[in-house]
Amino acid sequence: MKKLRILVVEDEPGIVRVLEPTISAAGATVKVAWDGREAVTHLKDAEYDLVLCDLGLPDMDGKELVGKIREGSDIPIIVLSASGAEEDRIRALDAGADDFVGKPFSAGELLARIRAAVRRRSPTRGAQKVRFGELEIDMERRRVVLQGEEIRLSAREHSLLRLLAQSSDGVATHREIIEEVWGPDARAETQSVRVLVGQLRQKLEEDPSSPRIVRTEPGIGYRLSAPRTAAAELTYE
Ligand code: CA
């Protein structure tokens, strides 16, 4: 097990004063960059496991920074954004961020998102079988087992579920879902995504009208959610 190194890009001392002890208490190392340029320098100088990035930076737009980082790295990036700034969140995700956490945030949620983003980075990608809580997904054979019972899915339902599982606990945006399920040139719309998600919920959820597995991220997309242990440790294999 190794200690995670997290680069926090944030210009508000008040937020840094909360973030630093929260993340350190969970066993990770924190380095702070106070603006975008400093963040780029830190990323060149040392290895990090994750970037936590504010969207409003003094020298550049957080989305611009996300794009810059993405040009040369697939490091997990979580953006911090003021609640209500839905457009900003979508643009940050489109620029290559893995997830977002709204301000004000709870320590528990922030740590869970960090763990998920780091976990997602390698172990499930390219794997044939993914286990997610009580859900087991065989990527190749289009076979899904929930609580020991096989669930039959259509090709589209399966590619939607596969995408959500690969983004495990991060968000898949409407656009990502459309490109994955219908193809990059498809004319499918958000409404088609909604219908497909509804079909998948009918098959997976105990109560499709209050879904616990395929969760809605209003205005943005969906995320797969599974009950997990609440250990506040930021380590991985
Ligand atoms: Ca700021």
PDB file of C-alpha atoms and ligand atoms in Angstrom:
ATOM      1  CA  MET A   1       0.000   0.000   0.000  1.00  0.00           C
ATOM      2  CA  LYS A   2       1.361   3.398  -0.804  1.00  0.00           C
ATOM      3  CA  LYS A   3       0.509   6.885   0.322  1.00  0.00           C
ATOM      4  CA  LEU A   4      -1.382   8.966  -2.216  1.00  0.00           C
ATOM      5  CA  ARG A   5       0.099  12.258  -3.328  1.00  0.00           C
ATOM      6  CA  ILE A   6      -2.508  14.845  -4.122  1.00  0.00           C
ATOM      7  CA  LEU A   7      -1.970  18.195  -5.797  1.00  0.00           C
ATOM      8  CA  VAL A   8      -4.501  20.753  -4.651  1.00  0.00           C
ATOM      9  CA  VAL A   9      -4.905  23.732  -6.993  1.00  0.00           C
ATOM     10  CA  GLU A  10      -6.796  26.403  -5.106  1.00  0.00           C
ATOM     11  CA  ASP A  11      -6.287  30.120  -4.526  1.00  0.00           C
ATOM     12  CA  GLU A  12      -8.585  30.593  -1.541  1.00  0.00           C
ATOM     13  CA  PRO A  13      -6.637  30.191   1.727  1.00  0.00           C
ATOM     14  CA  GLY A  14      -9.882  29.442   3.579  1.00  0.00           C
ATOM     15  CA  ILE A  15     -10.599  26.412   1.387  1.00  0.00           C
ATOM     16  CA  VAL A  16      -6.990  25.229   1.538  1.00  0.00           C
ATOM     17  CA  ARG A  17      -7.144  25.408   5.336  1.00  0.00           C
ATOM     18  CA  VAL A  18     -10.043  22.932   5.208  1.00  0.00           C
ATOM     19  CA  LEU A  19      -8.733  20.724   2.423  1.00  0.00           C
ATOM     20  CA  GLU A  20      -5.224  20.189   3.722  1.00  0.00           C
ATOM     21  CA  PRO A  21      -6.045  18.657   7.118  1.00  0.00           C
ATOM     22  CA  THR A  22      -9.007  16.704   5.699  1.00  0.00           C
ATOM     23  CA  ILE A  23      -6.890  14.977   3.075  1.00  0.00           C
ATOM     24  CA  SER A  24      -3.832  14.593   5.318  1.00  0.00           C
ATOM     25  CA  ALA A  25      -5.933  13.033   8.078  1.00  0.00           C
ATOM     26  CA  ALA A  26      -6.972  10.367   5.582  1.00  0.00           C
ATOM     27  CA  GLY A  27      -3.341   9.454   5.078  1.00  0.00           C
ATOM     28  CA  ALA A  28      -2.441  11.273   1.865  1.00  0.00           C
ATOM     29  CA  THR A  29       0.254  13.854   1.158  1.00  0.00           C
ATOM     30  CA  VAL A  30      -0.929  17.279   0.028  1.00  0.00           C
ATOM     31  CA  LYS A  31       0.913  19.790  -2.103  1.00  0.00           C
ATOM     32  CA  VAL A  32      -0.763  23.128  -2.784  1.00  0.00           C
ATOM     33  CA  ALA A  33      -0.507  25.138  -5.989  1.00  0.00           C
ATOM     34  CA  TRP A  34      -2.017  28.614  -5.643  1.00  0.00           C
ATOM     35  CA  ASP A  35      -2.542  29.162  -9.363  1.00  0.00           C
ATOM     36  CA  GLY A  36      -2.530  27.310 -12.676  1.00  0.00           C
ATOM     37  CA  ARG A  37       1.050  28.053 -13.591  1.00  0.00           C
ATOM     38  CA  GLU A  38       2.307  26.760 -10.265  1.00  0.00           C
ATOM     39  CA  ALA A  39       0.230  23.600 -10.768  1.00  0.00           C
ATOM     40  CA  VAL A  40       1.830  22.940 -14.155  1.00  0.00           C
ATOM     41  CA  THR A  41       5.298  23.373 -12.606  1.00  0.00           C
ATOM     42  CA  HIS A  42       4.546  21.017  -9.705  1.00  0.00           C
ATOM     43  CA  LEU A  43       3.247  18.385 -12.114  1.00  0.00           C
ATOM     44  CA  LYS A  44       6.491  18.598 -14.078  1.00  0.00           C
ATOM     45  CA  ASP A  45       8.640  18.380 -10.948  1.00  0.00           C
ATOM     46  CA  ALA A  46       7.040  15.472  -9.150  1.00  0.00           C
ATOM     47  CA  GLU A  47       4.663  12.541  -9.484  1.00  0.00           C
ATOM     48  CA  TYR A  48       1.130  12.876  -8.200  1.00  0.00           C
ATOM     49  CA  ASP A  49      -1.760  10.433  -7.968  1.00  0.00           C
ATOM     50  CA  LEU A  50      -4.559  12.948  -8.325  1.00  0.00           C
ATOM     51  CA  VAL A  51      -5.233  16.632  -8.967  1.00  0.00           C
ATOM     52  CA  LEU A  52      -7.954  18.456  -7.060  1.00  0.00           C
ATOM     53  CA  CYS A  53      -8.566  21.642  -8.991  1.00  0.00           C
ATOM     54  CA  ASP A  54     -10.623  24.761  -8.291  1.00  0.00           C
ATOM     55  CA  LEU A  55     -12.397  26.170 -11.357  1.00  0.00           C
ATOM     56  CA  GLY A  56     -11.801  29.825 -10.535  1.00  0.00           C
ATOM     57  CA  LEU A  57      -8.058  30.438 -10.532  1.00  0.00           C
ATOM     58  CA  PRO A  58      -6.335  33.832 -10.604  1.00  0.00           C
ATOM     59  CA  ASP A  59      -4.206  33.276 -13.700  1.00  0.00           C
ATOM     60  CA  MET A  60      -6.265  30.909 -15.807  1.00  0.00           C
ATOM     61  CA  ASP A  61      -9.623  29.227 -16.010  1.00  0.00           C
ATOM     62  CA  GLY A  62      -9.697  25.889 -14.179  1.00  0.00           C
ATOM     63  CA  LYS A  63     -11.134  24.277 -17.316  1.00  0.00           C
ATOM     64  CA  GLU A  64      -8.164  25.554 -19.287  1.00  0.00           C
ATOM     65  CA  LEU A  65      -5.837  24.005 -16.714  1.00  0.00           C
ATOM     66  CA  VAL A  66      -7.681  20.678 -16.964  1.00  0.00           C
ATOM     67  CA  GLY A  67      -7.176  20.746 -20.739  1.00  0.00           C
ATOM     68  CA  LYS A  68      -3.494  21.589 -20.329  1.00  0.00           C
ATOM     69  CA  ILE A  69      -2.930  18.725 -17.888  1.00  0.00           C
ATOM     70  CA  ARG A  70      -4.822  16.329 -20.166  1.00  0.00           C
ATOM     71  CA  GLU A  71      -2.511  17.091 -23.097  1.00  0.00           C
ATOM     72  CA  GLY A  72       0.252  15.139 -21.434  1.00  0.00           C
ATOM     73  CA  SER A  73      -1.229  13.048 -18.658  1.00  0.00           C
ATOM     74  CA  ASP A  74      -4.085  10.757 -17.682  1.00  0.00           C
ATOM     75  CA  ILE A  75      -3.798  11.591 -13.993  1.00  0.00           C
ATOM     76  CA  PRO A  76      -7.211  11.583 -12.276  1.00  0.00           C
ATOM     77  CA  ILE A  77      -8.588  15.131 -11.965  1.00  0.00           C
ATOM     78  CA  ILE A  78     -11.438  16.226  -9.721  1.00  0.00           C
ATOM     79  CA  VAL A  79     -12.690  19.780 -10.045  1.00  0.00           C
ATOM     80  CA  LEU A  80     -14.073  21.819  -7.177  1.00  0.00           C
ATOM     81  CA  SER A  81     -16.857  24.093  -8.235  1.00  0.00           C
ATOM     82  CA  ALA A  82     -19.324  26.432  -6.622  1.00  0.00           C
ATOM     83  CA  SER A  83     -22.717  24.770  -6.461  1.00  0.00           C
ATOM     84  CA  GLY A  84     -25.117  25.752  -9.196  1.00  0.00           C
ATOM     85  CA  ALA A  85     -22.400  26.254 -11.823  1.00  0.00           C
ATOM     86  CA  GLU A  86     -23.667  23.357 -13.894  1.00  0.00           C
ATOM     87  CA  GLU A  87     -22.336  24.672 -17.221  1.00  0.00           C
ATOM     88  CA  ASP A  88     -18.857  24.975 -15.734  1.00  0.00           C
ATOM     89  CA  ARG A  89     -18.978  21.429 -14.448  1.00  0.00           C
ATOM     90  CA  ILE A  90     -20.001  20.070 -17.828  1.00  0.00           C
ATOM     91  CA  ARG A  91     -17.215  21.995 -19.551  1.00  0.00           C
ATOM     92  CA  ALA A  92     -14.676  20.756 -17.004  1.00  0.00           C
ATOM     93  CA  LEU A  93     -15.796  17.156 -17.557  1.00  0.00           C
ATOM     94  CA  ASP A  94     -15.645  17.671 -21.321  1.00  0.00           C
ATOM     95  CA  ALA A  95     -12.124  19.099 -20.971  1.00  0.00           C
ATOM     96  CA  GLY A  96     -11.085  15.842 -19.358  1.00  0.00           C
ATOM     97  CA  ALA A  97     -11.832  16.071 -15.638  1.00  0.00           C
ATOM     98  CA  ASP A  98     -12.918  12.771 -14.103  1.00  0.00           C
ATOM     99  CA  ASP A  99     -15.373  14.110 -11.597  1.00  0.00           C
ATOM    100  CA  PHE A 100     -16.451  17.179  -9.681  1.00  0.00           C
ATOM    101  CA  VAL A 101     -17.252  18.049  -6.106  1.00  0.00           C
ATOM    102  CA  GLY A 102     -19.477  21.043  -5.392  1.00  0.00           C
ATOM    103  CA  LYS A 103     -18.633  23.676  -2.821  1.00  0.00           C
ATOM    104  CA  PRO A 104     -19.385  23.543   0.008  1.00  0.00           C
ATOM    105  CA  PHE A 105     -18.333  19.906   0.195  1.00  0.00           C
ATOM    106  CA  SER A 106     -18.459  17.341   2.956  1.00  0.00           C
ATOM    107  CA  ALA A 107     -15.187  15.675   3.916  1.00  0.00           C
ATOM    108  CA  GLY A 108     -16.751  12.239   3.530  1.00  0.00           C
ATOM    109  CA  GLU A 109     -17.965  12.894   0.005  1.00  0.00           C
ATOM    110  CA  LEU A 110     -14.695  14.464  -1.071  1.00  0.00           C
ATOM    111  CA  LEU A 111     -12.661  11.510   0.209  1.00  0.00           C
ATOM    112  CA  ALA A 112     -15.038   9.017  -1.414  1.00  0.00           C
ATOM    113  CA  ARG A 113     -14.709  10.800  -4.760  1.00  0.00           C
ATOM    114  CA  ILE A 114     -10.915  10.848  -4.448  1.00  0.00           C
ATOM    115  CA  ARG A 115     -10.799   7.125  -3.660  1.00  0.00           C
ATOM    116  CA  ALA A 116     -13.102   6.337  -6.569  1.00  0.00           C
ATOM    117  CA  ALA A 117     -11.147   8.455  -9.051  1.00  0.00           C
ATOM    118  CA  VAL A 118      -7.863   6.810  -8.094  1.00  0.00           C
ATOM    119  CA  ARG A 119      -9.345   3.319  -8.057  1.00  0.00           C
ATOM    120  CA  ARG A 120     -10.911   3.822 -11.440  1.00  0.00           C
ATOM    121  CA  ARG A 121      -7.621   4.735 -12.973  1.00  0.00           C
ATOM    122  CA  SER A 122      -6.332   1.244 -13.586  1.00  0.00           C
ATOM    123  CA  PRO A 123      -7.873  -1.835 -12.052  1.00  0.00           C
ATOM    124  CA  THR A 124     -11.126  -2.027 -13.980  1.00  0.00           C
ATOM    125  CA  ARG A 125      -9.942  -0.584 -17.257  1.00  0.00           C
ATOM    126  CA  GLY A 126      -9.356  -3.379 -19.748  1.00  0.00           C
ATOM    127  CA  ALA A 127     -10.575  -5.946 -17.256  1.00  0.00           C
ATOM    128  CA  GLN A 128     -12.971  -8.566 -18.557  1.00  0.00           C
ATOM    129  CA  LYS A 129     -15.025  -8.779 -15.434  1.00  0.00           C
ATOM    130  CA  VAL A 130     -15.895  -5.953 -13.119  1.00  0.00           C
ATOM    131  CA  ARG A 131     -17.496  -6.423  -9.738  1.00  0.00           C
ATOM    132  CA  PHE A 132     -19.308  -3.449  -8.386  1.00  0.00           C
ATOM    133  CA  GLY A 133     -21.012  -4.088  -5.075  1.00  0.00           C
ATOM    134  CA  GLU A 134     -23.447  -6.894  -5.772  1.00  0.00           C
ATOM    135  CA  LEU A 135     -23.267  -6.295  -9.484  1.00  0.00           C
ATOM    136  CA  GLU A 136     -20.933  -8.337 -11.683  1.00  0.00           C
ATOM    137  CA  ILE A 137     -20.381  -7.283 -15.266  1.00  0.00           C
ATOM    138  CA  ASP A 138     -18.681  -9.475 -17.852  1.00  0.00           C
ATOM    139  CA  MET A 139     -17.485  -6.900 -20.389  1.00  0.00           C
ATOM    140  CA  GLU A 140     -16.825  -9.297 -23.250  1.00  0.00           C
ATOM    141  CA  ARG A 141     -19.698 -11.698 -23.004  1.00  0.00           C
ATOM    142  CA  ARG A 142     -22.343  -9.126 -22.232  1.00  0.00           C
ATOM    143  CA  ARG A 143     -23.308 -11.004 -19.111  1.00  0.00           C
ATOM    144  CA  VAL A 144     -24.548  -9.244 -15.999  1.00  0.00           C
ATOM    145  CA  VAL A 145     -25.192 -10.878 -12.646  1.00  0.00           C
ATOM    146  CA  LEU A 146     -26.965  -9.052  -9.829  1.00  0.00           C
ATOM    147  CA  GLN A 147     -27.128 -10.661  -6.376  1.00  0.00           C
ATOM    148  CA  GLY A 148     -26.329 -14.012  -7.970  1.00  0.00           C
ATOM    149  CA  GLU A 149     -29.010 -13.747 -10.639  1.00  0.00           C
ATOM    150  CA  GLU A 150     -28.309 -13.256 -14.318  1.00  0.00           C
ATOM    151  CA  ILE A 151     -29.913 -10.175 -15.861  1.00  0.00           C
ATOM    152  CA  ARG A 152     -30.518 -10.079 -19.586  1.00  0.00           C
ATOM    153  CA  LEU A 153     -29.579  -6.789 -21.188  1.00  0.00           C
ATOM    154  CA  SER A 154     -29.910  -5.465 -24.715  1.00  0.00           C
ATOM    155  CA  ALA A 155     -26.730  -4.412 -26.536  1.00  0.00           C
ATOM    156  CA  ARG A 156     -27.410  -0.739 -25.782  1.00  0.00           C
ATOM    157  CA  GLU A 157     -28.264  -1.354 -22.149  1.00  0.00           C
ATOM    158  CA  HIS A 158     -25.041  -3.295 -21.802  1.00  0.00           C
ATOM    159  CA  SER A 159     -22.841  -0.650 -23.375  1.00  0.00           C
ATOM    160  CA  LEU A 160     -24.435   1.973 -21.137  1.00  0.00           C
ATOM    161  CA  LEU A 161     -23.765  -0.152 -18.049  1.00  0.00           C
ATOM    162  CA  ARG A 162     -20.225  -0.872 -19.205  1.00  0.00           C
ATOM    163  CA  LEU A 163     -19.511   2.831 -19.634  1.00  0.00           C
ATOM    164  CA  LEU A 164     -20.917   3.607 -16.182  1.00  0.00           C
ATOM    165  CA  ALA A 165     -18.849   0.800 -14.649  1.00  0.00           C
ATOM    166  CA  GLN A 166     -15.693   2.063 -16.313  1.00  0.00           C
ATOM    167  CA  SER A 167     -16.392   5.491 -14.905  1.00  0.00           C
ATOM    168  CA  SER A 168     -17.026   3.713 -11.612  1.00  0.00           C
ATOM    169  CA  ASP A 169     -18.492   6.284  -9.262  1.00  0.00           C
ATOM    170  CA  GLY A 170     -17.491   9.147 -11.528  1.00  0.00           C
ATOM    171  CA  VAL A 171     -19.990  10.810 -13.808  1.00  0.00           C
ATOM    172  CA  ALA A 172     -20.722   9.778 -17.378  1.00  0.00           C
ATOM    173  CA  THR A 173     -22.098  12.841 -19.152  1.00  0.00           C
ATOM    174  CA  HIS A 174     -25.029  12.688 -21.570  1.00  0.00           C
ATOM    175  CA  ARG A 175     -22.615  13.326 -24.407  1.00  0.00           C
ATOM    176  CA  GLU A 176     -20.269  10.515 -23.373  1.00  0.00           C
ATOM    177  CA  ILE A 177     -23.193   8.123 -23.138  1.00  0.00           C
ATOM    178  CA  ILE A 178     -24.489   9.089 -26.581  1.00  0.00           C
ATOM    179  CA  GLU A 179     -21.047   8.645 -28.138  1.00  0.00           C
ATOM    180  CA  GLU A 180     -20.495   5.305 -26.432  1.00  0.00           C
ATOM    181  CA  VAL A 181     -23.914   3.807 -27.059  1.00  0.00           C
ATOM    182  CA  TRP A 182     -25.013   5.322 -30.377  1.00  0.00           C
ATOM    183  CA  GLY A 183     -21.642   6.275 -31.828  1.00  0.00           C
ATOM    184  CA  PRO A 184     -19.816   9.604 -32.306  1.00  0.00           C
ATOM    185  CA  ASP A 185     -21.923  10.727 -35.256  1.00  0.00           C
ATOM    186  CA  ALA A 186     -25.252   9.693 -33.841  1.00  0.00           C
ATOM    187  CA  ARG A 187     -28.136  12.127 -33.619  1.00  0.00           C
ATOM    188  CA  ALA A 188     -29.407  10.649 -30.378  1.00  0.00           C
ATOM    189  CA  GLU A 189     -30.523  13.144 -27.776  1.00  0.00           C
ATOM    190  CA  THR A 190     -30.662  13.415 -24.026  1.00  0.00           C
ATOM    191  CA  GLN A 191     -34.214  12.098 -24.207  1.00  0.00           C
ATOM    192  CA  SER A 192     -32.963   8.819 -25.767  1.00  0.00           C
ATOM    193  CA  VAL A 193     -30.437   8.510 -22.941  1.00  0.00           C
ATOM    194  CA  ARG A 194     -33.209   9.018 -20.412  1.00  0.00           C
ATOM    195  CA  VAL A 195     -35.306   6.278 -22.002  1.00  0.00           C
ATOM    196  CA  LEU A 196     -32.364   3.875 -22.078  1.00  0.00           C
ATOM    197  CA  VAL A 197     -31.481   4.618 -18.452  1.00  0.00           C
ATOM    198  CA  GLY A 198     -35.129   3.949 -17.573  1.00  0.00           C
ATOM    199  CA  GLN A 199     -34.951   0.531 -19.251  1.00  0.00           C
ATOM    200  CA  LEU A 200     -31.746  -0.339 -17.428  1.00  0.00           C
ATOM    201  CA  ARG A 201     -33.234   0.725 -14.102  1.00  0.00           C
ATOM    202  CA  GLN A 202     -36.271  -1.500 -14.721  1.00  0.00           C
ATOM    203  CA  LYS A 203     -33.881  -4.439 -14.862  1.00  0.00           C
ATOM    204  CA  LEU A 204     -31.438  -3.498 -12.106  1.00  0.00           C
ATOM    205  CA  GLU A 205     -33.259  -1.476  -9.507  1.00  0.00           C
ATOM    206  CA  GLU A 206     -35.445  -2.826  -6.751  1.00  0.00           C
ATOM    207  CA  ASP A 207     -37.523   0.317  -7.099  1.00  0.00           C
ATOM    208  CA  PRO A 208     -36.841   1.979 -10.486  1.00  0.00           C
ATOM    209  CA  SER A 209     -38.581   5.170  -9.348  1.00  0.00           C
ATOM    210  CA  SER A 210     -36.018   5.699  -6.570  1.00  0.00           C
ATOM    211  CA  PRO A 211     -32.861   4.246  -8.098  1.00  0.00           C
ATOM    212  CA  ARG A 212     -29.939   3.279  -5.885  1.00  0.00           C
ATOM    213  CA  ILE A 213     -27.589   1.851  -8.514  1.00  0.00           C
ATOM    214  CA  VAL A 214     -27.914   4.093 -11.579  1.00  0.00           C
ATOM    215  CA  ARG A 215     -28.012   7.565 -10.058  1.00  0.00           C
ATOM    216  CA  THR A 216     -28.968  10.779 -11.805  1.00  0.00           C
ATOM    217  CA  GLU A 217     -26.555  13.693 -11.749  1.00  0.00           C
ATOM    218  CA  PRO A 218     -29.072  16.456 -12.615  1.00  0.00           C
ATOM    219  CA  GLY A 219     -28.327  18.266 -15.862  1.00  0.00           C
ATOM    220  CA  ILE A 220     -25.065  16.401 -16.352  1.00  0.00           C
ATOM    221  CA  GLY A 221     -25.479  12.663 -16.640  1.00  0.00           C
ATOM    222  CA  TYR A 222     -25.415   9.524 -14.528  1.00  0.00           C
ATOM    223  CA  ARG A 223     -23.185   7.653 -12.148  1.00  0.00           C
ATOM    224  CA  LEU A 224     -23.100   4.076 -10.966  1.00  0.00           C
ATOM    225  CA  SER A 225     -23.313   3.789  -7.233  1.00  0.00           C
ATOM    226  CA  ALA A 226     -22.779   0.815  -4.965  1.00  0.00           C
ATOM    227  CA  PRO A 227     -22.817   0.464  -1.220  1.00  0.00           C
ATOM    228  CA  ARG A 228     -19.260   0.510   0.056  1.00  0.00           C
ATOM    229  CA  THR A 229     -17.411   0.503   3.317  1.00  0.00           C
ATOM    230  CA  ALA A 230     -16.846   3.972   4.712  1.00  0.00           C
ATOM    231  CA  ALA A 231     -13.165   3.529   5.574  1.00  0.00           C
ATOM    232  CA  ALA A 232     -11.532   6.942   5.369  1.00  0.00           C
ATOM    233  CA  GLU A 233      -8.208   5.642   4.128  1.00  0.00           C
ATOM    234  CA  LEU A 234      -6.676   7.023   0.990  1.00  0.00           C
ATOM    235  CA  THR A 235      -4.447   4.146   0.027  1.00  0.00           C
ATOM    236  CA  TYR A 236      -4.482   1.724  -2.836  1.00  0.00           C
ATOM    237  CA  GLU A 237      -2.525  -1.323  -3.931  1.00  0.00           C
TER     238      GLU A 237
HETATM  239 CA    CA B   1     -10.892  30.257  -6.606  1.00  0.00          CA
END
